[in-house]
mmCIF file of C-alpha atoms in Angstrom:
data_model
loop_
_atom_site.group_PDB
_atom_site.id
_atom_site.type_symbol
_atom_site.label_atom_id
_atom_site.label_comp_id
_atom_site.label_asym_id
_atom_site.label_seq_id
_atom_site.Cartn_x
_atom_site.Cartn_y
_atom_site.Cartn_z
ATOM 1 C CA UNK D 572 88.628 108.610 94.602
ATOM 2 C CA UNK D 573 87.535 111.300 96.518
ATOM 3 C CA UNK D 574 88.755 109.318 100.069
ATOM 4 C CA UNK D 575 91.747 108.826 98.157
ATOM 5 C CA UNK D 576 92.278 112.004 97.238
ATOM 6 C CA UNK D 577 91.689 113.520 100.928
ATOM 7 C CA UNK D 578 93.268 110.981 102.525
ATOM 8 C CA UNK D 579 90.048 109.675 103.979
ATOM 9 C CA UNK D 580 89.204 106.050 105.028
ATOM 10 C CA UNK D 581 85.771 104.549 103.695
ATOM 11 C CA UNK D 582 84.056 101.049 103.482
ATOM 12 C CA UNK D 583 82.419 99.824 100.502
ATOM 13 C CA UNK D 584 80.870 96.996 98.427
ATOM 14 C CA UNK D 585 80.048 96.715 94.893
ATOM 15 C CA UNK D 586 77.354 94.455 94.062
ATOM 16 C CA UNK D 587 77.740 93.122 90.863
ATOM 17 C CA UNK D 588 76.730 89.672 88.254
ATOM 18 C CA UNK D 589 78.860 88.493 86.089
ATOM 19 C CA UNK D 590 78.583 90.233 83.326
ATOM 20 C CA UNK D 591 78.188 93.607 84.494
ATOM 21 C CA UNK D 592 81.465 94.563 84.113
ATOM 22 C CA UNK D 593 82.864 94.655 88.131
ATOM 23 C CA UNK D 594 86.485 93.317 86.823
ATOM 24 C CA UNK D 595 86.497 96.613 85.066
ATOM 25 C CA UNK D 596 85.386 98.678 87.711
ATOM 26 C CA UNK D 597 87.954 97.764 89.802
ATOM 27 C CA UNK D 598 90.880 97.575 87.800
ATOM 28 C CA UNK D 599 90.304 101.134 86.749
ATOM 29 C CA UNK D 600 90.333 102.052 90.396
ATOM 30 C CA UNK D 601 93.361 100.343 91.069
ATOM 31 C CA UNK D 602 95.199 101.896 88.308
ATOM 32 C CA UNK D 603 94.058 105.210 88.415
ATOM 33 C CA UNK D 604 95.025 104.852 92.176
ATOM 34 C CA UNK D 605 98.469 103.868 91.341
ATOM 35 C CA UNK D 606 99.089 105.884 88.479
ATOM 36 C CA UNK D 607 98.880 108.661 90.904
ATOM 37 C CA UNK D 608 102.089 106.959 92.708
ATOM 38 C CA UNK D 609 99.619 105.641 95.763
ATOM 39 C CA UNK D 610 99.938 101.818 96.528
ATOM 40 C CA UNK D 611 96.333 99.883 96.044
ATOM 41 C CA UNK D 612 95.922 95.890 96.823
ATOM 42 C CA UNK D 613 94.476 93.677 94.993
ATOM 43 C CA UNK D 614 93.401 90.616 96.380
ATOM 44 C CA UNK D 615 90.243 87.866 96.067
ATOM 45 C CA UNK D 616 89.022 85.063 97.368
ATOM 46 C CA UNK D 617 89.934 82.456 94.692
ATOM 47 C CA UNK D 618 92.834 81.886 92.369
ATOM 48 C CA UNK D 619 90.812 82.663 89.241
ATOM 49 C CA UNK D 620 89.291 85.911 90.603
ATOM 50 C CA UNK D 621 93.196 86.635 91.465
ATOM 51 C CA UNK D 622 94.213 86.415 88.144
ATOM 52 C CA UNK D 623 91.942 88.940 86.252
ATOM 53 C CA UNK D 624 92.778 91.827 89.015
ATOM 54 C CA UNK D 625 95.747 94.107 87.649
ATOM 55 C CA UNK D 626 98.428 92.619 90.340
ATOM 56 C CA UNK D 627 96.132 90.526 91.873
ATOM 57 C CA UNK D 628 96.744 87.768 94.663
ATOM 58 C CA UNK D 629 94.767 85.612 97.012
ATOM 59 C CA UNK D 630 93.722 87.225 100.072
ATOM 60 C CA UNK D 631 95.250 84.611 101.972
ATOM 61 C CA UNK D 632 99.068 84.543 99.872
ATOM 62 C CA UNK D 633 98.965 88.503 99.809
ATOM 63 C CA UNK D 634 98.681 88.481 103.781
ATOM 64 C CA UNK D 635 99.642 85.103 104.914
ATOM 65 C CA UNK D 636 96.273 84.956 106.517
ATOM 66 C CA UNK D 637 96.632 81.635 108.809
ATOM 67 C CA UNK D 638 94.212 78.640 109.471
ATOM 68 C CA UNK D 639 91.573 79.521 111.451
ATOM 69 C CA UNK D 640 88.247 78.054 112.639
ATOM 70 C CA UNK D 641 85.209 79.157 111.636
ATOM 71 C CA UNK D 642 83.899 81.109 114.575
ATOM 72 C CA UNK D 643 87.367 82.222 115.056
ATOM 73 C CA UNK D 644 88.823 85.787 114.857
ATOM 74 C CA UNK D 645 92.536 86.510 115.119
ATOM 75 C CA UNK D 646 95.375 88.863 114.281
ATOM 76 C CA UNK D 647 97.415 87.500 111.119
ATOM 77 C CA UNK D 648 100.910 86.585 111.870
ATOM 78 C CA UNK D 649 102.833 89.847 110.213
ATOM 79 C CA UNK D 650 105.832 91.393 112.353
ATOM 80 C CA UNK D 651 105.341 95.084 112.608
ATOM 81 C CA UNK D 652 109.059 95.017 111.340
ATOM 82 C CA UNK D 653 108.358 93.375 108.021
ATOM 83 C CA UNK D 654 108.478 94.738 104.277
ATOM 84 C CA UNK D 655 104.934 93.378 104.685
ATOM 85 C CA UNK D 656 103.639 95.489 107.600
ATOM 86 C CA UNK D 657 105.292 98.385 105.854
ATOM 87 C CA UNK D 658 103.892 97.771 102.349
ATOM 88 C CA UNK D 659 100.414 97.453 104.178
ATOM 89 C CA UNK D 660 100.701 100.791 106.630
ATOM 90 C CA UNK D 661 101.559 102.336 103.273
ATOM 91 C CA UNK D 662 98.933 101.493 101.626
ATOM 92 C CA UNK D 663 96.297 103.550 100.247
ATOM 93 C CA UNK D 664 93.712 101.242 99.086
ATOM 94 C CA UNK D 665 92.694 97.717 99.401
ATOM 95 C CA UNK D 666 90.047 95.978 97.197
ATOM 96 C CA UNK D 667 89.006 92.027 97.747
ATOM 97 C CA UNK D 668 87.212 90.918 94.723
ATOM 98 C CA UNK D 669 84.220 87.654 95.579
ATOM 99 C CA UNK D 670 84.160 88.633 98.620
ATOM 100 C CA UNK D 671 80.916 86.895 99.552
ATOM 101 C CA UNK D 672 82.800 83.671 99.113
ATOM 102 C CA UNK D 673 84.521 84.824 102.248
ATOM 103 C CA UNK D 674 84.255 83.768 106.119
ATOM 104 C CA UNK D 675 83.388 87.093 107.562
ATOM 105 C CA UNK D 676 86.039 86.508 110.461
ATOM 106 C CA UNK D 677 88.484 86.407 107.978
ATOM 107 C CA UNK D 678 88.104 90.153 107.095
ATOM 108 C CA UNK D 679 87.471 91.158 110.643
ATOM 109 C CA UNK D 680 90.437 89.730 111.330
ATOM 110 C CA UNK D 681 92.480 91.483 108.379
ATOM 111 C CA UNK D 682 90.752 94.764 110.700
ATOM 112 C CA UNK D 683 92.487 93.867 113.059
ATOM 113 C CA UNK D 684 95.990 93.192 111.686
ATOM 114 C CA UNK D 685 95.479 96.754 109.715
ATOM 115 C CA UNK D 686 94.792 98.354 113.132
ATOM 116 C CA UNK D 687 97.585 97.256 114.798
ATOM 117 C CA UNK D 688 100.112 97.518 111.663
ATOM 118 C CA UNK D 689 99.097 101.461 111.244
ATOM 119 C CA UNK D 690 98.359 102.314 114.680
ATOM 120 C CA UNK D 691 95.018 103.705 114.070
ATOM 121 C CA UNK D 692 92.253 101.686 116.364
ATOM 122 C CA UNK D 693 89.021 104.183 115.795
ATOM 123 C CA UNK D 694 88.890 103.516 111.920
ATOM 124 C CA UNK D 695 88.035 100.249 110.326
ATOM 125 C CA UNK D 696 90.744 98.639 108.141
ATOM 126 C CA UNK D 697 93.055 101.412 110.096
ATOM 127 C CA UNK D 698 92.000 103.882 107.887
ATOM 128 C CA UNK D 699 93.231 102.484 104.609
ATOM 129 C CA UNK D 700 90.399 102.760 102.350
ATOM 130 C CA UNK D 701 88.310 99.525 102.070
ATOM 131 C CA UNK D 702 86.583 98.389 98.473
ATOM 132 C CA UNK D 703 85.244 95.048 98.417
ATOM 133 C CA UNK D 704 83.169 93.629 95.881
ATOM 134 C CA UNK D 705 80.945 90.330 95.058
ATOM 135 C CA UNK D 706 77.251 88.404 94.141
ATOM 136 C CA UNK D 707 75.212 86.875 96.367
ATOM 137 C CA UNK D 708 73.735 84.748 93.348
ATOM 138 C CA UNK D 709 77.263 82.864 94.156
ATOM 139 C CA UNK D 710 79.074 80.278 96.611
ATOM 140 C CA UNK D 711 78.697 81.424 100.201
ATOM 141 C CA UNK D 712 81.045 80.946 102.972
ATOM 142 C CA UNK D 713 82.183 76.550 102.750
ATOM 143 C CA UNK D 714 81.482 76.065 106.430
ATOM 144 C CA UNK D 715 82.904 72.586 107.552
ATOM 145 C CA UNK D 716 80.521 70.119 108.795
ATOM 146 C CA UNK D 717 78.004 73.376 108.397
ATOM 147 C CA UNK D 718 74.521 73.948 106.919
ATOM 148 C CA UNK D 719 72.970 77.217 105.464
ATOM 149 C CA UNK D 720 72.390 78.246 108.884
ATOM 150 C CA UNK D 721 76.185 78.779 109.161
ATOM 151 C CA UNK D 722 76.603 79.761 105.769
ATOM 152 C CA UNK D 723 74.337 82.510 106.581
ATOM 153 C CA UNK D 724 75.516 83.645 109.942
ATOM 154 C CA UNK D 725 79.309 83.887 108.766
ATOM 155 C CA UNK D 726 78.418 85.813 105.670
ATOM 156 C CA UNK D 727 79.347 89.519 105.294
ATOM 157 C CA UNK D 728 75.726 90.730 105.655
ATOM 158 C CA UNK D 729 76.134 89.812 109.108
ATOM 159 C CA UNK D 730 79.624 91.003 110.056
ATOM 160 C CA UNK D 731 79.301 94.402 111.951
ATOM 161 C CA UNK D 732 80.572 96.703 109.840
ATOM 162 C CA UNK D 733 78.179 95.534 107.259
ATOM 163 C CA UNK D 734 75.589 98.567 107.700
ATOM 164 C CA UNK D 735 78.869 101.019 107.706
ATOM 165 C CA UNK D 736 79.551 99.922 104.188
ATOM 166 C CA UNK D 737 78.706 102.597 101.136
ATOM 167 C CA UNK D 738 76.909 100.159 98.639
ATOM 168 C CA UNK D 739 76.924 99.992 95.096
ATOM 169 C CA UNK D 740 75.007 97.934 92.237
ATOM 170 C CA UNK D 741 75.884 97.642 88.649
ATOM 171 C CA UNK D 742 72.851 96.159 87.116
ATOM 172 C CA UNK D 743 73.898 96.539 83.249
ATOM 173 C CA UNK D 744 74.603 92.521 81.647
ATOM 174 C CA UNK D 745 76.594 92.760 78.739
ATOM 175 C CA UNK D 746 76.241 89.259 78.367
ATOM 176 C CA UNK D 747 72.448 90.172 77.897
ATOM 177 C CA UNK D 748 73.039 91.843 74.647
ATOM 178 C CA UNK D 749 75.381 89.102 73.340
ATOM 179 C CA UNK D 750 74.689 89.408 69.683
ATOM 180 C CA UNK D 751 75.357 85.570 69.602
ATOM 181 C CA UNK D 752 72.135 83.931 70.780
ATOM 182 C CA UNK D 753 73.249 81.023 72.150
ATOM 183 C CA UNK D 754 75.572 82.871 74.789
ATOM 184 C CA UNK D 755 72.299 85.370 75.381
ATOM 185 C CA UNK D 756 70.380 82.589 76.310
ATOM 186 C CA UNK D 757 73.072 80.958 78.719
ATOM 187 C CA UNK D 758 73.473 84.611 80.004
ATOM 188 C CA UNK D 759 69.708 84.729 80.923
ATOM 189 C CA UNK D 760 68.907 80.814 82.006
ATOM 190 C CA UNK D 761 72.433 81.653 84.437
ATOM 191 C CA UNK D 762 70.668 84.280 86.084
ATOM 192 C CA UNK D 763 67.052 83.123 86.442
ATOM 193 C CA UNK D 764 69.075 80.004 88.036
ATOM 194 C CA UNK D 765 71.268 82.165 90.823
ATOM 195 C CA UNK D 766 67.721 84.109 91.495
ATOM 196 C CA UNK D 767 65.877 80.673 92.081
ATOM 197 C CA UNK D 768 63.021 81.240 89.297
ATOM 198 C CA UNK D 769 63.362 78.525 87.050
ATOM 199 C CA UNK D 770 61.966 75.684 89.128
ATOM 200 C CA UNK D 771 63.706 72.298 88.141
ATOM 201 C CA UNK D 772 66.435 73.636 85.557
ATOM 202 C CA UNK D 773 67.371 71.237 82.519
ATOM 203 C CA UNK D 774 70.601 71.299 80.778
ATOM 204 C CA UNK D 775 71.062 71.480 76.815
ATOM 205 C CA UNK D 776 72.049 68.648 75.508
ATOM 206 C CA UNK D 777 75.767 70.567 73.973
ATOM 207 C CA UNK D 778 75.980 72.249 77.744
ATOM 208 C CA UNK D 779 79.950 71.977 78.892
ATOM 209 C CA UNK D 780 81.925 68.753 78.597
ATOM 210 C CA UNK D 781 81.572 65.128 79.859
ATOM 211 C CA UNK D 782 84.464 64.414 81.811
ATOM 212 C CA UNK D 783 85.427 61.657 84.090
ATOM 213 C CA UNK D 784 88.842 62.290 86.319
ATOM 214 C CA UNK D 785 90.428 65.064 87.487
ATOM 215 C CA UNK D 786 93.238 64.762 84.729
ATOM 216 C CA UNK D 787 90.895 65.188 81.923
ATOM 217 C CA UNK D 788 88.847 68.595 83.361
ATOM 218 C CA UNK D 789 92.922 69.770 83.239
ATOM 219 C CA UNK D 790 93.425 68.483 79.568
ATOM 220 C CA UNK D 791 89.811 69.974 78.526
ATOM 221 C CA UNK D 792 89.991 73.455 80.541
ATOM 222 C CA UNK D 793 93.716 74.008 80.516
ATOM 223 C CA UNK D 794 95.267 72.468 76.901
ATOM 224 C CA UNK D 795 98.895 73.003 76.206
ATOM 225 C CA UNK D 796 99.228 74.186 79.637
ATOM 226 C CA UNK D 797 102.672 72.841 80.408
ATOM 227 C CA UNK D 798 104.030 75.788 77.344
ATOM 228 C CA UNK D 799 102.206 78.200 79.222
ATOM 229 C CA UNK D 800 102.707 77.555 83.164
ATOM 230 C CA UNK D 801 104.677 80.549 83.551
ATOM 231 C CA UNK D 802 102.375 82.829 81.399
ATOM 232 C CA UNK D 803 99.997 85.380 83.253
ATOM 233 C CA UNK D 804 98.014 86.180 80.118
ATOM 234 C CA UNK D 805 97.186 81.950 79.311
ATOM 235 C CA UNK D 806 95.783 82.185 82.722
ATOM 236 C CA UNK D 807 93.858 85.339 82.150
ATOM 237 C CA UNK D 808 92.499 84.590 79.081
ATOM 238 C CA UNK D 809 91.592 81.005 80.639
ATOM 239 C CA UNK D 810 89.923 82.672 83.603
ATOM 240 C CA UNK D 811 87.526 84.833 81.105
ATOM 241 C CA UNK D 812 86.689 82.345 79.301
ATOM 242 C CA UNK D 813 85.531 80.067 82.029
ATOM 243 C CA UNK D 814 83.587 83.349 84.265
#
């Protein structure tokens, strides 16, 4: 708030399980940030992330990020004309939720764009102030055709502005103090699993639901869905229930 505040450009990355609360974090950011009249974008790397951000979209639908390769890095395809550039050189703050999940080219290339949208080629994201946010207990970069060796080397940690970013942690699990045991339990097997210290890992026998095609994980995760395509809250309530 303070960058915000001064008009100052920054880098950082909140580290953060699920659980912990990061949703929060960053949707009180982005509407204290707004309530003060300033424009903040919210983006992520999935769908479901999308939809629990206040005004969130996908990275790539909020700025039309093309196809790229892999190893590639390129500017995305936004006129300098457009509402688009506009909104962007307008903008005061950007936050990209599971970012982890996330080819580093992709954001070096959304550098890129920024710097040539607002003119300003000496600050990263051309100066608009940069919060991403994500757990590396979660899905690295999908590298086609790729191994963990590629997984790795296109991961943030080893993009270049990585040692420029201000880190954070929030280490509290409110799913650890679940006063329902069951969900404690999940909460704690979950993260001995993503930290690789439970050796060969067995199920419960009532863990999640059997399914066999791809039409009944839609009837099981999303019933009477049809009534409710057009409803943001079905989706958000869907999306905490299945994170």
């Amino acid at each position: 708030m303070e960058c915000v505040n001064n008009r100052r450009s920054g880098v950082f990355f909140l580290n953060a399980p699920g659980g912990t609360g990061k949703s929060f974090v960053l949707n009180l950011l982005l509407d204290t940030v707004r309530a003060n009249s300033e424009i903040a974008l919210a983006v992520a790397s999935s769908g479901i992330a999308a939809t629990v951000l206040h005004g969130g979209r996908t990275a790539h639908n909020m700025f039309k990020i093309p196809i790229m390769e892999h190893n590639e890095v390129k500017s995305y395809s936004i006129k300098l004309n457009s509402e688009l550039a506009r909104l962007i050189k307008m903008t005061s703050l950007i936050v990209w939720d599971e970012v982890v999940m996330t080819n580093k080219n992709t954001i070096i290339a959304l550098d890129c764009t920024a710097k040539d949208i607002t003119g300003n080629k000496h600050c990263f994201m051309g100066g608009i102030l940069f919060v991403c946010a994500g757990d590396f207990r979660q899905i690295l970069p999908v590298i086609r055709g790729g191994g963990m060796n590629e997984e790795l080397k296109y991961n943030i940690k080893n993009a270049f502005f990585w040692e420029d970013l201000c880190k954070f942690k929030l280490v509290q699990n409110v799913r650890l103090k679940a006063e329902d045991k069951e969900n404690r339990t999940f909460a704690e097997n979950l993260l001995l699993v993503s930290m690789g210290e439970t050796g060969r890992f067995r199920f419960p026998k009532k863990f999640g639901i059997l399914v066999r095609t791809r039409d009944d994980v839609i009837e099981k995760l999303y019933e009477e869905l049809e009534p409710n395509a057009n409803s943001y809250l079905y989706f958000k309530k869907k999306s905490h229930n299945m994170s």
